[in-house]
Amino acid sequence: MSIYKNSVKAFNQLLDSKSKLVSIPDWEELDKLSSQLPEDDEEISEILENWLQPESRSQLLEAYKQNLKSLSAASPLNVDRNIGISNSKSQTPANQPSESSKELTENAIKRNSPLSDNKKPQPKP
């Protein structure tokens, strides 16, 4: 898994575990942000890390860093192989594409946002 995918996954875990630390104005900003995310993993990672930078989000940033550290330790990078931890294969069936970082982030924001309680989407197939 690339460092950028780990970054996106760490951010999504942050939303899943620490959503109560996100203020309503921050949720509104995240909601707008999710609709403008590019397809590129590196760009998404950069956008999410920039979003975490303000002092008001320091608790979120620390939790994100811990998630990223755990993910990086659990899945050392190996760019020559597309195999998971302990040589496991992808959980996504071979005939289906895995969700993009953009889709994963959009879904994590919608799933955890108090603003979207009435419009929780089903994950994209």
PDB file of C-alpha atoms in Angstrom:
ATOM      1  CA  MET A   1       0.000   0.000   0.000  1.00  0.00           C
ATOM      2  CA  SER A   2       1.373   3.373  -0.904  1.00  0.00           C
ATOM      3  CA  ILE A   3       2.159   6.000   1.685  1.00  0.00           C
ATOM      4  CA  TYR A   4      -0.643   8.118   0.221  1.00  0.00           C
ATOM      5  CA  LYS A   5      -3.208   5.327   0.550  1.00  0.00           C
ATOM      6  CA  ASN A   6      -2.045   4.854   4.157  1.00  0.00           C
ATOM      7  CA  SER A   7      -2.551   8.569   4.713  1.00  0.00           C
ATOM      8  CA  VAL A   8      -6.102   8.442   3.352  1.00  0.00           C
ATOM      9  CA  LYS A   9      -6.861   5.324   5.375  1.00  0.00           C
ATOM     10  CA  ALA A  10      -5.476   6.959   8.549  1.00  0.00           C
ATOM     11  CA  PHE A  11      -7.700   9.995   7.959  1.00  0.00           C
ATOM     12  CA  ASN A  12     -10.758   7.808   7.406  1.00  0.00           C
ATOM     13  CA  GLN A  13      -9.990   5.865  10.604  1.00  0.00           C
ATOM     14  CA  LEU A  14      -9.733   9.212  12.369  1.00  0.00           C
ATOM     15  CA  LEU A  15     -13.232  10.138  11.236  1.00  0.00           C
ATOM     16  CA  ASP A  16     -14.543   6.726  12.273  1.00  0.00           C
ATOM     17  CA  SER A  17     -13.028   6.897  15.772  1.00  0.00           C
ATOM     18  CA  LYS A  18     -12.875  10.602  16.635  1.00  0.00           C
ATOM     19  CA  SER A  19     -15.840  12.115  14.813  1.00  0.00           C
ATOM     20  CA  LYS A  20     -17.111  13.691  18.044  1.00  0.00           C
ATOM     21  CA  LEU A  21     -13.996  15.912  18.097  1.00  0.00           C
ATOM     22  CA  VAL A  22     -14.971  17.478  14.766  1.00  0.00           C
ATOM     23  CA  SER A  23     -16.989  20.677  15.141  1.00  0.00           C
ATOM     24  CA  ILE A  24     -20.074  21.427  13.034  1.00  0.00           C
ATOM     25  CA  PRO A  25     -18.216  24.145  11.050  1.00  0.00           C
ATOM     26  CA  ASP A  26     -15.408  21.648  10.412  1.00  0.00           C
ATOM     27  CA  TRP A  27     -17.948  19.058   9.224  1.00  0.00           C
ATOM     28  CA  GLU A  28     -19.374  21.655   6.861  1.00  0.00           C
ATOM     29  CA  GLU A  29     -15.889  22.328   5.533  1.00  0.00           C
ATOM     30  CA  LEU A  30     -15.212  18.594   5.158  1.00  0.00           C
ATOM     31  CA  ASP A  31     -18.489  18.148   3.329  1.00  0.00           C
ATOM     32  CA  LYS A  32     -17.495  20.829   0.803  1.00  0.00           C
ATOM     33  CA  LEU A  33     -13.987  19.384   0.600  1.00  0.00           C
ATOM     34  CA  SER A  34     -15.255  15.879  -0.158  1.00  0.00           C
ATOM     35  CA  SER A  35     -17.172  17.086  -3.200  1.00  0.00           C
ATOM     36  CA  GLN A  36     -14.010  18.659  -4.621  1.00  0.00           C
ATOM     37  CA  LEU A  37     -11.520  15.840  -4.040  1.00  0.00           C
ATOM     38  CA  PRO A  38      -9.355  14.889  -7.027  1.00  0.00           C
ATOM     39  CA  GLU A  39      -8.769  11.273  -8.061  1.00  0.00           C
ATOM     40  CA  ASP A  40      -5.029  11.351  -7.299  1.00  0.00           C
ATOM     41  CA  ASP A  41      -4.057   9.688  -3.987  1.00  0.00           C
ATOM     42  CA  GLU A  42      -1.134  12.042  -3.415  1.00  0.00           C
ATOM     43  CA  GLU A  43      -3.278  15.146  -3.900  1.00  0.00           C
ATOM     44  CA  ILE A  44      -6.007  13.772  -1.610  1.00  0.00           C
ATOM     45  CA  SER A  45      -3.426  13.000   1.056  1.00  0.00           C
ATOM     46  CA  GLU A  46      -2.021  16.525   0.826  1.00  0.00           C
ATOM     47  CA  ILE A  47      -5.488  18.119   1.024  1.00  0.00           C
ATOM     48  CA  LEU A  48      -6.442  16.073   4.084  1.00  0.00           C
ATOM     49  CA  GLU A  49      -3.166  16.786   5.872  1.00  0.00           C
ATOM     50  CA  ASN A  50      -3.532  20.515   5.138  1.00  0.00           C
ATOM     51  CA  TRP A  51      -7.061  20.400   6.549  1.00  0.00           C
ATOM     52  CA  LEU A  52      -5.668  19.017   9.821  1.00  0.00           C
ATOM     53  CA  GLN A  53      -3.054  21.784  10.266  1.00  0.00           C
ATOM     54  CA  PRO A  54      -4.968  24.564  12.097  1.00  0.00           C
ATOM     55  CA  GLU A  55      -4.353  24.693  15.862  1.00  0.00           C
ATOM     56  CA  SER A  56      -8.065  24.095  16.483  1.00  0.00           C
ATOM     57  CA  ARG A  57      -7.627  20.606  15.012  1.00  0.00           C
ATOM     58  CA  SER A  58      -4.471  19.661  16.947  1.00  0.00           C
ATOM     59  CA  GLN A  59      -6.192  16.727  18.705  1.00  0.00           C
ATOM     60  CA  LEU A  60      -7.345  15.388  15.369  1.00  0.00           C
ATOM     61  CA  LEU A  61      -3.881  15.829  13.893  1.00  0.00           C
ATOM     62  CA  GLU A  62      -2.293  13.862  16.740  1.00  0.00           C
ATOM     63  CA  ALA A  63      -4.816  11.037  16.381  1.00  0.00           C
ATOM     64  CA  TYR A  64      -4.224  11.027  12.610  1.00  0.00           C
ATOM     65  CA  LYS A  65      -0.453  10.786  13.133  1.00  0.00           C
ATOM     66  CA  GLN A  66      -0.941   7.828  15.479  1.00  0.00           C
ATOM     67  CA  ASN A  67      -3.182   6.091  12.937  1.00  0.00           C
ATOM     68  CA  LEU A  68      -0.662   6.723  10.179  1.00  0.00           C
ATOM     69  CA  LYS A  69       2.192   5.425  12.324  1.00  0.00           C
ATOM     70  CA  SER A  70       0.237   2.239  13.111  1.00  0.00           C
ATOM     71  CA  LEU A  71      -0.688   1.672   9.478  1.00  0.00           C
ATOM     72  CA  SER A  72       2.850   2.282   8.270  1.00  0.00           C
ATOM     73  CA  ALA A  73       4.259  -0.154  10.827  1.00  0.00           C
ATOM     74  CA  ALA A  74       1.640  -2.783   9.963  1.00  0.00           C
ATOM     75  CA  SER A  75       2.188  -2.588   6.211  1.00  0.00           C
ATOM     76  CA  PRO A  76       5.776  -1.868   5.238  1.00  0.00           C
ATOM     77  CA  LEU A  77       6.029  -0.441   1.761  1.00  0.00           C
ATOM     78  CA  ASN A  78       7.035  -2.717  -1.059  1.00  0.00           C
ATOM     79  CA  VAL A  79       6.416  -1.084  -4.408  1.00  0.00           C
ATOM     80  CA  ASP A  80       7.312  -4.203  -6.376  1.00  0.00           C
ATOM     81  CA  ARG A  81       4.484  -6.307  -4.993  1.00  0.00           C
ATOM     82  CA  ASN A  82       0.744  -5.884  -4.631  1.00  0.00           C
ATOM     83  CA  ILE A  83       0.257  -8.192  -1.688  1.00  0.00           C
ATOM     84  CA  GLY A  84      -1.014  -7.377   1.779  1.00  0.00           C
ATOM     85  CA  ILE A  85       0.309  -8.220   5.208  1.00  0.00           C
ATOM     86  CA  SER A  86       1.628 -11.798   5.496  1.00  0.00           C
ATOM     87  CA  ASN A  87       1.297 -12.188   1.728  1.00  0.00           C
ATOM     88  CA  SER A  88      -2.494 -11.894   1.949  1.00  0.00           C
ATOM     89  CA  LYS A  89      -4.443 -11.031  -1.153  1.00  0.00           C
ATOM     90  CA  SER A  90      -6.741  -8.060  -1.593  1.00  0.00           C
ATOM     91  CA  GLN A  91     -10.169  -8.362   0.023  1.00  0.00           C
ATOM     92  CA  THR A  92     -11.705  -6.905  -3.118  1.00  0.00           C
ATOM     93  CA  PRO A  93     -12.889  -9.628  -5.515  1.00  0.00           C
ATOM     94  CA  ALA A  94     -10.804  -9.890  -8.676  1.00  0.00           C
ATOM     95  CA  ASN A  95     -13.698  -8.916 -10.923  1.00  0.00           C
ATOM     96  CA  GLN A  96     -14.480  -5.724  -8.966  1.00  0.00           C
ATOM     97  CA  PRO A  97     -12.372  -2.597  -8.678  1.00  0.00           C
ATOM     98  CA  SER A  98     -11.473  -1.470  -5.176  1.00  0.00           C
ATOM     99  CA  GLU A  99     -12.835   1.854  -4.001  1.00  0.00           C
ATOM    100  CA  SER A 100     -10.647   4.792  -4.850  1.00  0.00           C
ATOM    101  CA  SER A 101      -9.207   6.976  -2.115  1.00  0.00           C
ATOM    102  CA  LYS A 102     -11.676   9.627  -3.204  1.00  0.00           C
ATOM    103  CA  GLU A 103     -14.650   7.287  -2.748  1.00  0.00           C
ATOM    104  CA  LEU A 104     -13.346   5.980   0.566  1.00  0.00           C
ATOM    105  CA  THR A 105     -12.912   9.516   1.915  1.00  0.00           C
ATOM    106  CA  GLU A 106     -16.285  10.723   0.625  1.00  0.00           C
ATOM    107  CA  ASN A 107     -17.965   7.716   2.256  1.00  0.00           C
ATOM    108  CA  ALA A 108     -16.105   8.191   5.568  1.00  0.00           C
ATOM    109  CA  ILE A 109     -17.143  11.849   5.703  1.00  0.00           C
ATOM    110  CA  LYS A 110     -20.785  11.055   4.895  1.00  0.00           C
ATOM    111  CA  ARG A 111     -20.861   8.069   7.265  1.00  0.00           C
ATOM    112  CA  ASN A 112     -19.575  10.071  10.246  1.00  0.00           C
ATOM    113  CA  SER A 113     -20.918  13.560   9.636  1.00  0.00           C
ATOM    114  CA  PRO A 114     -23.755  14.701  11.889  1.00  0.00           C
ATOM    115  CA  LEU A 115     -24.842  16.861   8.951  1.00  0.00           C
ATOM    116  CA  SER A 116     -25.749  13.850   6.825  1.00  0.00           C
ATOM    117  CA  ASP A 117     -27.686  11.713   9.319  1.00  0.00           C
ATOM    118  CA  ASN A 118     -30.754  11.805   7.094  1.00  0.00           C
ATOM    119  CA  LYS A 119     -28.883  11.111   3.883  1.00  0.00           C
ATOM    120  CA  LYS A 120     -26.400   8.382   4.756  1.00  0.00           C
ATOM    121  CA  PRO A 121     -25.416   6.837   1.433  1.00  0.00           C
ATOM    122  CA  GLN A 122     -24.970   3.196   0.771  1.00  0.00           C
ATOM    123  CA  PRO A 123     -21.320   2.425  -0.078  1.00  0.00           C
ATOM    124  CA  LYS A 124     -20.679   2.506  -3.801  1.00  0.00           C
ATOM    125  CA  PRO A 125     -20.550  -0.988  -5.351  1.00  0.00           C
TER     126      PRO A 125
END
